[in-house]
mmCIF file of C-alpha atoms in Angstrom:
data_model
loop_
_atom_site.group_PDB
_atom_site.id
_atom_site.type_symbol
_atom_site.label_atom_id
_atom_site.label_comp_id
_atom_site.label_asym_id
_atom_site.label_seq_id
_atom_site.Cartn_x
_atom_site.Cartn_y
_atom_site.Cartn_z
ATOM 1 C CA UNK Z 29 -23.172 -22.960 -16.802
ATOM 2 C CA UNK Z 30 -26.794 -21.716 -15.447
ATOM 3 C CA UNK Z 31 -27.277 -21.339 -12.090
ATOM 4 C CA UNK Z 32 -28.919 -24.163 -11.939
ATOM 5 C CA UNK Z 33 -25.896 -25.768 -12.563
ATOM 6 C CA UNK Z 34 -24.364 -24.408 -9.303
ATOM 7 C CA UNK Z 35 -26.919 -25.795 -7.253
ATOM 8 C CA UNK Z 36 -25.432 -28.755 -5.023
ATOM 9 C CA UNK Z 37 -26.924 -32.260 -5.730
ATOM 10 C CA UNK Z 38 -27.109 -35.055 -3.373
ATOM 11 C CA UNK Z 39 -24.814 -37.084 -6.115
ATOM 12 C CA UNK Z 40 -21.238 -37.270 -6.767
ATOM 13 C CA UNK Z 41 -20.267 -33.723 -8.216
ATOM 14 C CA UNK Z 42 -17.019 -35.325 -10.236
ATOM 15 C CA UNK Z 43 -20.016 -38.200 -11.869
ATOM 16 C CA UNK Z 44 -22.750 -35.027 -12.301
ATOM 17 C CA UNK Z 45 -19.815 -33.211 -14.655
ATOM 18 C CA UNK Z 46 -18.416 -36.523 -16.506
ATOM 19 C CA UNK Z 47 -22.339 -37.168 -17.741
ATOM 20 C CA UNK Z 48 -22.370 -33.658 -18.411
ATOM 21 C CA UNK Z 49 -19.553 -33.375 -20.919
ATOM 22 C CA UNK Z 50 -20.444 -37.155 -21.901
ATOM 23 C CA UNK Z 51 -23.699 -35.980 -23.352
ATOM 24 C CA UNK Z 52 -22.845 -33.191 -24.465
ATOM 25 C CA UNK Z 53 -20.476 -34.617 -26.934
ATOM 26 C CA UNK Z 54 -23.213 -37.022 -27.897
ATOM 27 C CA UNK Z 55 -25.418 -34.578 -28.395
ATOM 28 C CA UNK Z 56 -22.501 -32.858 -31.045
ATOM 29 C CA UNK Z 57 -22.385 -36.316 -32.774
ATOM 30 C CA UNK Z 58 -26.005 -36.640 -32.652
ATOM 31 C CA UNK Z 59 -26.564 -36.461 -36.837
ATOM 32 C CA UNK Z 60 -23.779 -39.688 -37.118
ATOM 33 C CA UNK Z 61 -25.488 -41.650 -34.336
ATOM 34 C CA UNK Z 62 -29.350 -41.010 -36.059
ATOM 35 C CA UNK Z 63 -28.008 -42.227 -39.279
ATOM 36 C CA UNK Z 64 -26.238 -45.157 -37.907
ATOM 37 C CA UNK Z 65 -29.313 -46.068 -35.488
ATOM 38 C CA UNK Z 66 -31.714 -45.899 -38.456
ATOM 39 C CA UNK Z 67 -29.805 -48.419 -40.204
ATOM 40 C CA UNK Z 68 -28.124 -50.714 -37.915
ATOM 41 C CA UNK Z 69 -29.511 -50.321 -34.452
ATOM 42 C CA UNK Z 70 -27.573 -49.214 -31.256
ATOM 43 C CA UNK Z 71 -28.440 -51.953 -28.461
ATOM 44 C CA UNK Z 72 -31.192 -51.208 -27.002
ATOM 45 C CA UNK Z 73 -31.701 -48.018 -28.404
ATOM 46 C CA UNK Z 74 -35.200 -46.438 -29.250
ATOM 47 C CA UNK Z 75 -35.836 -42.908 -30.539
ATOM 48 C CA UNK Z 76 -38.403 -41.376 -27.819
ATOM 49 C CA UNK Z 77 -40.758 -38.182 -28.943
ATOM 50 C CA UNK Z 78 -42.257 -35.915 -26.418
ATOM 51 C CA UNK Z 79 -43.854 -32.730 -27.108
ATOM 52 C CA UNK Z 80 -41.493 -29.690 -25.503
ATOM 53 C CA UNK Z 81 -42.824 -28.122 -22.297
ATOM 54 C CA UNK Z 82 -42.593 -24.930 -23.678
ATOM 55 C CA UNK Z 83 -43.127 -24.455 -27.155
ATOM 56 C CA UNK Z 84 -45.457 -27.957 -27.587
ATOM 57 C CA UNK Z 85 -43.570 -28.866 -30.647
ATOM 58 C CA UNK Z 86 -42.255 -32.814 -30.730
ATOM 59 C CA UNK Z 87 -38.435 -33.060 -29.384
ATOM 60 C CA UNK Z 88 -36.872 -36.256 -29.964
ATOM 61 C CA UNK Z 89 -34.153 -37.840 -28.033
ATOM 62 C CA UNK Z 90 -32.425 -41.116 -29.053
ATOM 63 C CA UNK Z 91 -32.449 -43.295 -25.861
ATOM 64 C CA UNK Z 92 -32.018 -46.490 -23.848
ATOM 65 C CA UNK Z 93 -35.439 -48.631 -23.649
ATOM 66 C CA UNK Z 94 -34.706 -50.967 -20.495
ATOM 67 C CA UNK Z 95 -37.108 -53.729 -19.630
ATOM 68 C CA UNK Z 96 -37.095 -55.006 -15.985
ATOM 69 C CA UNK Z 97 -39.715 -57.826 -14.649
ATOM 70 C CA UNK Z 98 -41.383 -57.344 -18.427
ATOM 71 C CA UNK Z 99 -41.962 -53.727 -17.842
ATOM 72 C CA UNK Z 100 -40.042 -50.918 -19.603
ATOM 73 C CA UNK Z 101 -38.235 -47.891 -18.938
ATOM 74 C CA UNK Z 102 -35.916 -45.044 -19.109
ATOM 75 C CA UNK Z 103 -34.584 -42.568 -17.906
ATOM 76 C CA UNK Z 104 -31.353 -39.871 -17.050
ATOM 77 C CA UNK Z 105 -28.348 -40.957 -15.112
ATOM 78 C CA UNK Z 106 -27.479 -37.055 -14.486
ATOM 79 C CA UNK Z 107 -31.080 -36.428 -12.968
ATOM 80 C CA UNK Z 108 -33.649 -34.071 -15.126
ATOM 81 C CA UNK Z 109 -32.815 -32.792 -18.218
ATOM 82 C CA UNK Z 110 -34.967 -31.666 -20.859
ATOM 83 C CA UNK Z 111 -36.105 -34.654 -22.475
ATOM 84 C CA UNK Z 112 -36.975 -35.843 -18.672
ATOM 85 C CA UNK Z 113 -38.790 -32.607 -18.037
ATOM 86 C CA UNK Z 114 -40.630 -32.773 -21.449
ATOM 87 C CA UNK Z 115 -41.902 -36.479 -20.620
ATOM 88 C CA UNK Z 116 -42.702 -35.538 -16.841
ATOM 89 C CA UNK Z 117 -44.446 -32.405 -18.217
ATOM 90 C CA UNK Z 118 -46.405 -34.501 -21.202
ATOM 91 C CA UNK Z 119 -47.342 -37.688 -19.542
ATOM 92 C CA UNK Z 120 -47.123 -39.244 -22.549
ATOM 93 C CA UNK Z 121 -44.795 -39.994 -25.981
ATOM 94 C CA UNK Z 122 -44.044 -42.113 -28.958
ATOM 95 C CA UNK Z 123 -41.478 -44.501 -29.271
ATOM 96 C CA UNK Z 124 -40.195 -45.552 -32.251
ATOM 97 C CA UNK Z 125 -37.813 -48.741 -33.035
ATOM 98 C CA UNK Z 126 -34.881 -48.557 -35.835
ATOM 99 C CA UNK Z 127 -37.430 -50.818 -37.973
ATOM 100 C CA UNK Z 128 -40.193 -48.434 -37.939
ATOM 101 C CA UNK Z 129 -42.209 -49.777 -35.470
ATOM 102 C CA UNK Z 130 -43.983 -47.473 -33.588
ATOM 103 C CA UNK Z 131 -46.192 -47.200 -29.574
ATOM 104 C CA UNK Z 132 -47.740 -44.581 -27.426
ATOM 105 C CA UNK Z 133 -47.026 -45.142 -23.924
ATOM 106 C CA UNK Z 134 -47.632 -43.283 -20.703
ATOM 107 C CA UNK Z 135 -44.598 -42.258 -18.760
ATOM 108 C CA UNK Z 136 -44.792 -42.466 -14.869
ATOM 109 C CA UNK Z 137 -42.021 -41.462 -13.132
ATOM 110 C CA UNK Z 138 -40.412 -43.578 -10.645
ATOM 111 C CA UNK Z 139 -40.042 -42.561 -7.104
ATOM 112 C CA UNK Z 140 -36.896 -43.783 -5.201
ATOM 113 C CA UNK Z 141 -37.590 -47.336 -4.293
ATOM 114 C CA UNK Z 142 -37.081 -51.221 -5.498
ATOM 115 C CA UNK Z 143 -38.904 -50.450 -9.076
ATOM 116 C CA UNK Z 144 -36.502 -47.642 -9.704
ATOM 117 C CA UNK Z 145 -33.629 -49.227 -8.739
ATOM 118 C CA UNK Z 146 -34.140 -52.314 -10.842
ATOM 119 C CA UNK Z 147 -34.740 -50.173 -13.929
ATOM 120 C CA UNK Z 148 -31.195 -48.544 -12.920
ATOM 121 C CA UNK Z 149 -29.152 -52.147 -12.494
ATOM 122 C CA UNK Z 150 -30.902 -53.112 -16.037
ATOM 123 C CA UNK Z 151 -28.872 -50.617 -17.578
ATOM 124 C CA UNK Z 152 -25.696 -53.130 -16.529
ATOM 125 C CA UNK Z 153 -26.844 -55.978 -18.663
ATOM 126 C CA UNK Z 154 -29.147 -54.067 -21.355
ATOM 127 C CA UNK Z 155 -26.696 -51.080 -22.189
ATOM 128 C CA UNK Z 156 -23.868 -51.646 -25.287
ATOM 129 C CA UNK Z 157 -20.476 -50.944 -24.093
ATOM 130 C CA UNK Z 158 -19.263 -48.566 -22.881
ATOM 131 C CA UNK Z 159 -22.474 -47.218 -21.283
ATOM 132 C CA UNK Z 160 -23.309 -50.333 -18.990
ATOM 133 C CA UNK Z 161 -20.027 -50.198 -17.678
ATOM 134 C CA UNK Z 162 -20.030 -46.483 -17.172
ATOM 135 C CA UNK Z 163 -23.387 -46.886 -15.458
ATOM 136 C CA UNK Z 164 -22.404 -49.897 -12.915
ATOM 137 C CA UNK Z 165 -19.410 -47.402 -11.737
ATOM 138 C CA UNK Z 166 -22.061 -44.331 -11.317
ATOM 139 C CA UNK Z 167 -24.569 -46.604 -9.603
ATOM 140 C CA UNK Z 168 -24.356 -44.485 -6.305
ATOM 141 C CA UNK Z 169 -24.730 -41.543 -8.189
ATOM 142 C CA UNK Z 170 -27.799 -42.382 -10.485
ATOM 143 C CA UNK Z 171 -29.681 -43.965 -7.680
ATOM 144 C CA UNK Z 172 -29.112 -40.163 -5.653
ATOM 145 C CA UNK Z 173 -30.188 -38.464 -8.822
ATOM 146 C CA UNK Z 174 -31.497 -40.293 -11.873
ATOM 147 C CA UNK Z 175 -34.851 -39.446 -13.555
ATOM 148 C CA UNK Z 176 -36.232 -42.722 -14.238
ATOM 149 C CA UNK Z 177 -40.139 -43.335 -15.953
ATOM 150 C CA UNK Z 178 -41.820 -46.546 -16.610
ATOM 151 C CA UNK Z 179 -43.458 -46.494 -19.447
ATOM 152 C CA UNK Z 180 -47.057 -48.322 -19.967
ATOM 153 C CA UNK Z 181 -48.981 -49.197 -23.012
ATOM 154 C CA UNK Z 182 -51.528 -46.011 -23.604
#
């Protein structure tokens, strides 16, 4: 754990450690998932590329694209992470759809507000099981702390 770790967060501490180990095991089974995304889909799963904020080389993340009053977004139950930070840093990324589909989009992140919060309560309806269900009983939590973005046509 960094110390960053360590610092208190307005959120629930016993949510802020379940995502933690959550995606960390994700991120251990992360080969398995890409294959299976690439040839069956995972909801409403999209594979999001943002050059890093350090070394400017394109990171990829496999994540949630939610739509809300036709706009869409995503974002980090936990708060920022490094994906998050990457997108805040770049302004920008690719998504890219299980069929090969492909669009640049601007991020803008979302400030704490009506916007953000219907992003968060599309994750309820829009997420595969277990995730939307995990996500309704963290909704306190990810409204104190998530790292949401809409993203817009570039």
């Amino acid at each position: 754990m960094s110390a960053a770790d360590d610092v208190p967060r307005p959120g629930s501490r016993a949510w802020h450690r379940w995502f933690r180990i959550q995606y960390r095991i994700i991120r251990w089974l992360d080969p398995l998932v890409r294959l299976w995304w690439s040839r069956a889909g995972l909801g409403d799963t999209v594979e999001l590329t943002a050059p890093g904020r350090l070394t400017g080389r394109p990171r990829s993340v496999l994540i949630g694209l939610l739509e809300a009053d036709e706009r869409r977004y995503v974002g980090h139950p936990n708060g920022p992470v490094a994906w998050t930070r990457n997108l805040a840093e770049a302004a920008s990324a690719v998504v890219r759809w299980p069929d090969g589909r492909t669009a640049t989009v601007r991020a803008v992140p979302l400030p704490a507000g009506a916007e953000r919060s219907a992003a968060i309560r599309a994750t309820f309806v829009q997420h595969p099981f277990p995730g939307n269900a995990i996500y309704h009983l963290a909704d306190r939590h990810i409204e104190a702390v998530g790292a949401f973005f809409r993203l817009e046509p570039e």
